Short mmCIF file of C-alpha atoms in Angstrom, two decimals:
data_model
loop_
_atom_site.label_atom_id
_atom_site.label_comp_id
_atom_site.label_asym_id
_atom_site.label_seq_id
_atom_site.Cartn_x
_atom_site.Cartn_y
_atom_site.Cartn_z
CA UNK A 1 73.96 93.84 31.33
CA UNK A 2 76.19 91.38 33.23
CA UNK A 3 76.64 89.15 30.16
CA UNK A 4 77.41 91.97 27.72
CA UNK A 5 80.84 93.19 26.74
CA UNK A 6 81.44 96.93 27.38
CA UNK A 7 80.82 97.91 23.75
CA UNK A 8 77.59 95.88 23.63
CA UNK A 9 76.11 97.66 26.64
CA UNK A 10 75.67 100.83 24.55
CA UNK A 11 72.98 99.44 22.27
CA UNK A 12 71.64 96.85 24.69
CA UNK A 13 71.23 99.56 27.32
CA UNK A 14 69.14 101.65 24.93
CA UNK A 15 67.17 99.13 22.88
CA UNK A 16 66.09 96.88 25.76
CA UNK A 17 63.53 99.54 26.72
CA UNK A 18 61.88 99.66 23.29
CA UNK A 19 59.28 96.98 24.19
CA UNK A 20 58.40 99.12 27.25
CA UNK A 21 57.51 101.99 24.92
CA UNK A 22 55.46 99.74 22.69
CA UNK A 23 53.61 98.43 25.74
CA UNK A 24 52.98 102.01 26.85
CA UNK A 25 51.25 102.74 23.53
CA UNK A 26 49.26 99.52 23.82
CA UNK A 27 48.00 100.41 27.32
CA UNK A 28 45.57 103.24 26.32
CA UNK A 29 44.35 101.19 23.34
CA UNK A 30 43.35 98.36 25.68
CA UNK A 31 41.82 100.84 28.14
CA UNK A 32 39.78 102.43 25.35
CA UNK A 33 38.31 99.05 24.39
CA UNK A 34 37.88 97.68 27.93
CA UNK A 35 36.15 100.43 29.93
CA UNK A 36 35.09 98.65 33.20
CA UNK A 37 38.05 99.07 35.50
CA UNK A 38 37.75 95.60 37.04
CA UNK A 39 37.97 93.90 33.64
CA UNK A 40 40.73 96.29 32.62
CA UNK A 41 42.75 95.33 35.71
CA UNK A 42 42.23 91.65 34.90
CA UNK A 43 43.47 92.12 31.32
CA UNK A 44 46.58 93.97 32.47
CA UNK A 45 47.30 91.34 35.13
CA UNK A 46 46.91 88.48 32.63
CA UNK A 47 49.67 89.93 30.46
CA UNK A 48 52.21 89.30 33.22
CA UNK A 49 51.94 85.52 32.87
CA UNK A 50 54.41 85.77 30.00
CA UNK A 51 57.13 86.52 32.56
CA UNK A 52 57.13 82.83 33.53
CA UNK A 53 59.47 82.40 30.56
CA UNK A 54 62.27 83.74 32.81
CA UNK A 55 62.27 80.41 34.65
CA UNK A 56 64.07 78.85 31.68
CA UNK A 57 66.54 81.66 31.01
CA UNK A 58 70.16 81.18 32.16
CA UNK A 59 71.34 82.87 35.34
CA UNK A 60 74.04 85.55 35.25
CA UNK A 61 77.43 83.78 35.41
CA UNK A 62 78.85 86.69 37.41
CA UNK A 63 76.20 86.20 40.07
CA UNK A 64 76.74 82.42 40.10
CA UNK A 65 80.51 82.84 40.53
CA UNK A 66 80.01 85.40 43.28
CA UNK A 67 77.81 82.94 45.20
CA UNK A 68 80.12 79.95 44.72
CA UNK A 69 77.89 78.03 42.28
CA UNK A 70 80.77 77.34 39.94
CA UNK A 71 79.43 74.23 38.18
CA UNK A 72 76.30 76.13 37.15
CA UNK A 73 78.40 79.07 36.01
CA UNK A 74 80.53 76.69 33.97
CA UNK A 75 77.46 75.35 32.15
CA UNK A 76 76.31 78.91 31.35
CA UNK A 77 79.77 79.81 30.03
CA UNK A 78 79.81 76.73 27.79
CA UNK A 79 76.37 77.66 26.46
CA UNK A 80 77.49 81.26 25.79
CA UNK A 81 80.67 80.10 24.07
CA UNK A 82 78.66 77.72 21.87
CA UNK A 83 76.16 80.44 20.90
CA UNK A 84 78.96 82.95 20.20
CA UNK A 85 81.12 80.39 18.36
CA UNK A 86 83.97 80.82 20.83
CA UNK A 87 86.51 78.39 22.23
CA UNK A 88 86.83 78.36 26.00
CA UNK A 89 89.90 77.49 28.04
CA UNK A 90 89.84 74.11 29.77
CA UNK A 91 87.31 73.47 32.53
CA UNK A 92 90.18 73.20 34.98
CA UNK A 93 91.38 76.71 34.16
CA UNK A 94 87.88 78.14 34.34
CA UNK A 95 87.19 76.52 37.72
CA UNK A 96 90.60 77.67 38.98
CA UNK A 97 89.77 81.21 37.88
CA UNK A 98 86.43 81.06 39.71
CA UNK A 99 88.17 79.81 42.84
CA UNK A 100 90.66 82.69 42.57
CA UNK A 101 87.81 85.17 42.36
CA UNK A 102 86.13 83.60 45.39
CA UNK A 103 89.34 83.67 47.46
CA UNK A 104 89.93 87.29 46.50
CA UNK A 105 86.41 88.28 47.53
CA UNK A 106 86.55 86.39 50.83
CA UNK A 107 89.77 88.16 51.77
CA UNK A 108 87.98 91.49 51.26
CA UNK A 109 84.77 90.42 53.00
CA UNK A 110 85.69 88.30 56.05
CA UNK A 111 82.34 88.99 57.71
CA UNK A 112 80.27 88.09 54.65
CA UNK A 113 78.48 85.24 56.49
CA UNK A 114 77.70 86.46 60.02
CA UNK A 115 76.10 84.06 62.51
CA UNK A 116 72.43 84.66 63.34
CA UNK A 117 71.70 83.82 66.98
CA UNK A 118 68.32 85.46 67.67
CA UNK A 119 65.64 87.71 66.23
CA UNK A 120 67.48 90.88 67.21
CA UNK A 121 70.61 89.62 65.50
CA UNK A 122 68.60 88.75 62.41
CA UNK A 123 67.08 92.24 62.25
CA UNK A 124 70.47 93.84 62.81
CA UNK A 125 72.07 91.79 60.05
CA UNK A 126 69.15 92.48 57.71
CA UNK A 127 69.34 96.20 58.36
CA UNK A 128 73.08 96.14 57.83
CA UNK A 129 72.57 94.37 54.50
CA UNK A 130 69.97 96.86 53.31
CA UNK A 131 72.07 99.84 54.38
CA UNK A 132 75.41 98.35 53.32
CA UNK A 133 76.10 100.86 50.54
CA UNK A 134 75.24 103.76 52.85
CA UNK A 135 77.41 102.40 55.67
CA UNK A 136 80.43 101.95 53.39
CA UNK A 137 82.43 105.20 53.17
CA UNK A 138 83.65 104.50 49.64
CA UNK A 139 80.12 103.92 48.34
CA UNK A 140 77.96 106.22 50.48
CA UNK A 141 78.15 109.40 48.43
CA UNK A 142 77.81 107.59 45.12
CA UNK A 143 74.76 105.69 46.38
CA UNK A 144 73.07 108.84 47.73
CA UNK A 145 73.47 110.64 44.39
CA UNK A 146 72.13 107.61 42.52
CA UNK A 147 69.13 107.36 44.86
CA UNK A 148 68.32 111.05 44.32
CA UNK A 149 68.56 110.70 40.53
CA UNK A 150 66.26 107.67 40.59
CA UNK A 151 63.74 109.57 42.70
CA UNK A 152 63.82 112.52 40.30
CA UNK A 153 63.53 110.23 37.31
CA UNK A 154 60.60 108.28 38.71
CA UNK A 155 58.65 111.31 39.92
CA UNK A 156 59.21 113.25 36.69
CA UNK A 157 58.54 110.26 34.43
CA UNK A 158 55.20 109.34 35.95
CA UNK A 159 54.32 112.94 36.77
CA UNK A 160 54.62 113.98 33.13
CA UNK A 161 52.86 110.79 32.05
CA UNK A 162 49.83 111.35 34.28
CA UNK A 163 49.17 115.06 33.74
CA UNK A 164 46.69 114.66 30.86
CA UNK A 165 43.78 116.01 32.89
CA UNK A 166 45.77 119.07 33.93
CA UNK A 167 46.46 119.79 30.26
CA UNK A 168 42.76 119.22 29.45
CA UNK A 169 43.76 116.71 26.80
CA UNK A 170 42.04 113.52 25.77
CA UNK A 171 43.43 111.03 28.29
CA UNK A 172 43.61 108.14 25.79
CA UNK A 173 45.26 110.16 23.03
CA UNK A 174 47.64 111.88 25.42
CA UNK A 175 48.76 108.59 26.98
CA UNK A 176 49.32 107.10 23.52
CA UNK A 177 51.42 110.11 22.49
CA UNK A 178 53.38 109.87 25.73
CA UNK A 179 54.29 106.30 24.79
CA UNK A 180 54.97 107.25 21.18
CA UNK A 181 57.60 109.89 22.04
CA UNK A 182 59.50 107.26 24.00
CA UNK A 183 60.39 105.46 20.76
CA UNK A 184 62.64 108.21 19.34
CA UNK A 185 63.98 108.82 22.85
CA UNK A 186 65.17 105.21 23.04
CA UNK A 187 66.50 105.11 19.47
CA UNK A 188 68.46 108.37 19.85
CA UNK A 189 69.87 107.20 23.17
CA UNK A 190 72.01 104.53 21.51
CA UNK A 191 74.30 106.76 19.39
CA UNK A 192 74.30 109.46 22.06
CA UNK A 193 75.75 107.32 24.85
CA UNK A 194 78.12 105.60 22.42
CA UNK A 195 79.89 108.78 21.36
CA UNK A 196 79.29 111.16 24.28
CA UNK A 197 79.24 108.86 27.31
CA UNK A 198 76.77 108.42 30.14
CA UNK A 199 77.32 111.51 32.31
CA UNK A 200 77.07 114.16 29.59
CA UNK A 201 73.89 112.64 28.17
CA UNK A 202 72.27 112.26 31.60
CA UNK A 203 73.00 115.90 32.44
CA UNK A 204 71.83 117.10 29.00
CA UNK A 205 68.55 115.19 29.28
CA UNK A 206 67.85 116.61 32.74
CA UNK A 207 68.59 120.16 31.58
CA UNK A 208 66.28 119.87 28.55
CA UNK A 209 63.54 118.42 30.77
CA UNK A 210 64.07 121.24 33.27
CA UNK A 211 63.83 123.91 30.55
CA UNK A 212 60.66 122.38 29.07
CA UNK A 213 58.90 122.18 32.42
CA UNK A 214 60.16 125.67 33.36
CA UNK A 215 58.54 127.07 30.22
CA UNK A 216 55.29 125.33 31.18
CA UNK A 217 55.58 126.93 34.61
CA UNK A 218 56.15 130.36 33.06
CA UNK A 219 53.11 129.98 30.81
CA UNK A 220 50.91 129.07 33.76
CA UNK A 221 52.25 131.77 36.11
CA UNK A 222 51.94 134.58 33.55
CA UNK A 223 48.69 133.11 32.19
CA UNK A 224 49.84 133.59 28.64
CA UNK A 225 47.35 132.59 26.00
CA UNK A 226 49.06 129.91 23.96
CA UNK A 227 47.57 127.16 21.78
CA UNK A 228 46.96 123.83 23.45
CA UNK A 229 49.37 122.11 21.09
CA UNK A 230 52.22 124.27 22.46
CA UNK A 231 51.53 123.03 25.99
CA UNK A 232 51.25 119.49 24.68
CA UNK A 233 54.53 119.87 22.77
CA UNK A 234 56.38 121.10 25.85
CA UNK A 235 54.90 118.31 27.95
CA UNK A 236 55.86 115.63 25.42
CA UNK A 237 59.35 117.09 25.02
CA UNK A 238 59.88 116.91 28.77
CA UNK A 239 58.50 113.38 28.77
CA UNK A 240 60.78 112.26 25.93
CA UNK A 241 63.92 113.52 27.66
CA UNK A 242 63.03 112.19 31.11
CA UNK A 243 62.19 108.83 29.49
CA UNK A 244 65.67 108.61 28.00
CA UNK A 245 67.15 109.69 31.35
CA UNK A 246 65.14 107.18 33.40
CA UNK A 247 66.01 104.29 31.09
CA UNK A 248 69.69 105.26 31.01
CA UNK A 249 69.80 105.38 34.82
CA UNK A 250 69.13 101.64 34.89
CA UNK A 251 72.19 100.97 32.75
CA UNK A 252 74.36 103.58 34.49
CA UNK A 253 73.55 102.21 37.96
CA UNK A 254 74.35 98.66 36.84
CA UNK A 255 77.74 99.84 35.59
CA UNK A 256 78.57 101.99 38.63
CA UNK A 257 78.42 99.16 41.16
CA UNK A 258 80.00 95.74 41.30
CA UNK A 259 78.32 92.34 41.26
CA UNK A 260 78.48 92.34 45.07
CA UNK A 261 76.25 95.42 45.30
CA UNK A 262 74.63 95.77 41.85
CA UNK A 263 71.33 94.01 42.50
CA UNK A 264 71.02 95.56 45.97
CA UNK A 265 71.52 99.15 44.75
CA UNK A 266 69.23 98.77 41.73
CA UNK A 267 66.55 97.19 43.91
CA UNK A 268 66.74 99.85 46.62
CA UNK A 269 66.87 102.69 44.08
CA UNK A 270 63.86 101.25 42.26
CA UNK A 271 61.89 100.92 45.51
CA UNK A 272 62.73 104.52 46.44
CA UNK A 273 61.64 105.63 42.98
CA UNK A 274 58.28 103.86 43.38
CA UNK A 275 57.75 105.32 46.86
CA UNK A 276 58.32 108.81 45.48
CA UNK A 277 56.05 107.99 42.54
CA UNK A 278 53.20 107.30 44.97
CA UNK A 279 53.16 111.03 45.73
CA UNK A 280 52.86 112.04 42.06
CA UNK A 281 49.01 111.83 41.82
CA UNK A 282 48.69 114.00 44.93
CA UNK A 283 51.14 116.57 43.57
CA UNK A 284 49.47 116.65 40.16
CA UNK A 285 45.83 116.62 41.20
CA UNK A 286 45.77 118.15 44.68
CA UNK A 287 48.57 120.69 44.53
CA UNK A 288 47.87 121.24 40.83
CA UNK A 289 44.29 122.31 41.57
CA UNK A 290 45.51 124.99 43.98
CA UNK A 291 48.60 126.11 42.06
CA UNK A 292 48.54 124.65 38.53
CA UNK A 293 52.16 125.65 37.93
CA UNK A 294 53.57 124.15 41.14
CA UNK A 295 54.04 120.54 39.92
CA UNK A 296 55.91 121.80 36.86
CA UNK A 297 58.10 124.08 38.98
CA UNK A 298 59.03 121.23 41.35
CA UNK A 299 59.89 118.96 38.41
CA UNK A 300 62.03 121.65 36.78
CA UNK A 301 63.97 122.44 39.97
CA UNK A 302 64.57 118.78 40.87
CA UNK A 303 65.82 118.00 37.35
CA UNK A 304 68.19 120.99 37.38
CA UNK A 305 69.73 119.92 40.70
CA UNK A 306 70.10 116.38 39.37
CA UNK A 307 71.95 117.66 36.28
CA UNK A 308 74.62 119.13 38.52
CA UNK A 309 74.91 116.02 40.71
CA UNK A 310 75.52 113.75 37.70
CA UNK A 311 79.00 115.19 37.20
CA UNK A 312 79.99 114.10 40.70
CA UNK A 313 79.79 110.45 39.57
CA UNK A 314 82.42 108.60 37.51
CA UNK A 315 82.08 107.85 33.80
CA UNK A 316 81.41 104.17 32.95
CA UNK A 317 81.29 104.11 29.15
CA UNK A 318 83.17 101.12 27.69
CA UNK A 319 84.56 100.15 31.09
CA UNK A 320 84.45 96.59 32.42
CA UNK A 321 82.08 95.90 35.26
CA UNK A 322 83.66 94.34 38.34
CA UNK A 323 82.83 91.56 40.77
CA UNK A 324 83.49 93.58 43.94
CA UNK A 325 83.98 97.29 44.57
CA UNK A 326 87.67 97.93 44.91
CA UNK A 327 89.25 101.23 43.95
CA UNK A 328 92.83 99.93 43.88
CA UNK A 329 92.57 96.74 41.83
CA UNK A 330 92.29 96.11 38.11
CA UNK A 331 90.03 93.09 37.79
CA UNK A 332 91.68 90.80 35.26
CA UNK A 333 90.79 87.47 36.92
CA UNK A 334 87.50 87.24 35.03
CA UNK A 335 89.17 87.18 31.59
CA UNK A 336 87.77 83.73 30.63
CA UNK A 337 84.28 84.97 31.44
CA UNK A 338 84.74 88.02 29.18
CA UNK A 339 86.21 85.81 26.46
CA UNK A 340 83.19 83.51 26.53
CA UNK A 341 80.67 86.32 26.35
CA UNK A 342 82.36 88.86 24.07
CA UNK A 343 80.35 88.45 20.89
CA UNK A 344 77.44 90.28 19.37
CA UNK A 345 75.54 86.99 19.23
CA UNK A 346 74.82 87.09 22.95
CA UNK A 347 72.81 90.27 22.45
#
């Protein structure tokens, strides 16, 4: 996302999750063929070796500039300009621009490199780093809302994905269908966020998910006799919308925060989402055995609250991402970087 122009982030932000959906459909097919769980775990683990390819991919030039590695950033910019058939300004101007960005950031962060004297100091500095967005008045509320939305997205996504036994469906077929509905969710996300923006789509997706799960709750509470395919349809509809929401939250969070805090917020939000996800099997299988409708009711309520909180965040569609959070400065110093990267070829 850091090497995409604002208009490119619309389709990149949607289509980059398509391989995830294809992998989701592949997962139950592998599990159906490899039944022993030890061998199945080994097969899944072996697939991750392909990620070694990231060693040879270029680093984000924004991150390199932010950390003072200007010569490396210059090489990446030259590569991007060559791929995109662009002409860059002179190296002197680019390096001068990077130095300007660094001086600007150091003026706003004089304590960016505190001295570590002992273990207590190290722990204090580490805690301050981890809690930086929560300790900063201008970022605290925005970060708290984002953390809540990630928690709702993670719990709902994996909760709806892992409820096949509660629905008394074939676990392999249900998991495949759960992955299949993600494909239209991802494809429809592209035009939706392009023309309607991030906030409206996020709120709409949460409301639709809330309604679908609320209907499932109503069916279970009233014990209405409905065909199994109706329950499956409601479950898959909720899964499709929460999938689009969860994937869009990645892009939206990246756009909300600057390079100085982007990786930190995404990492902390992702960790929080996984911690909440750990509770999903207990909610589905333990609470679900006592009150079958309770997991659906919790999901519906959490999604509805999240839909309201979305509108408390700013819109980011087609806006440039910044190097450092500053509410009173229009960041124009990174123009050469945008010029080098602004082409559809980079996508």
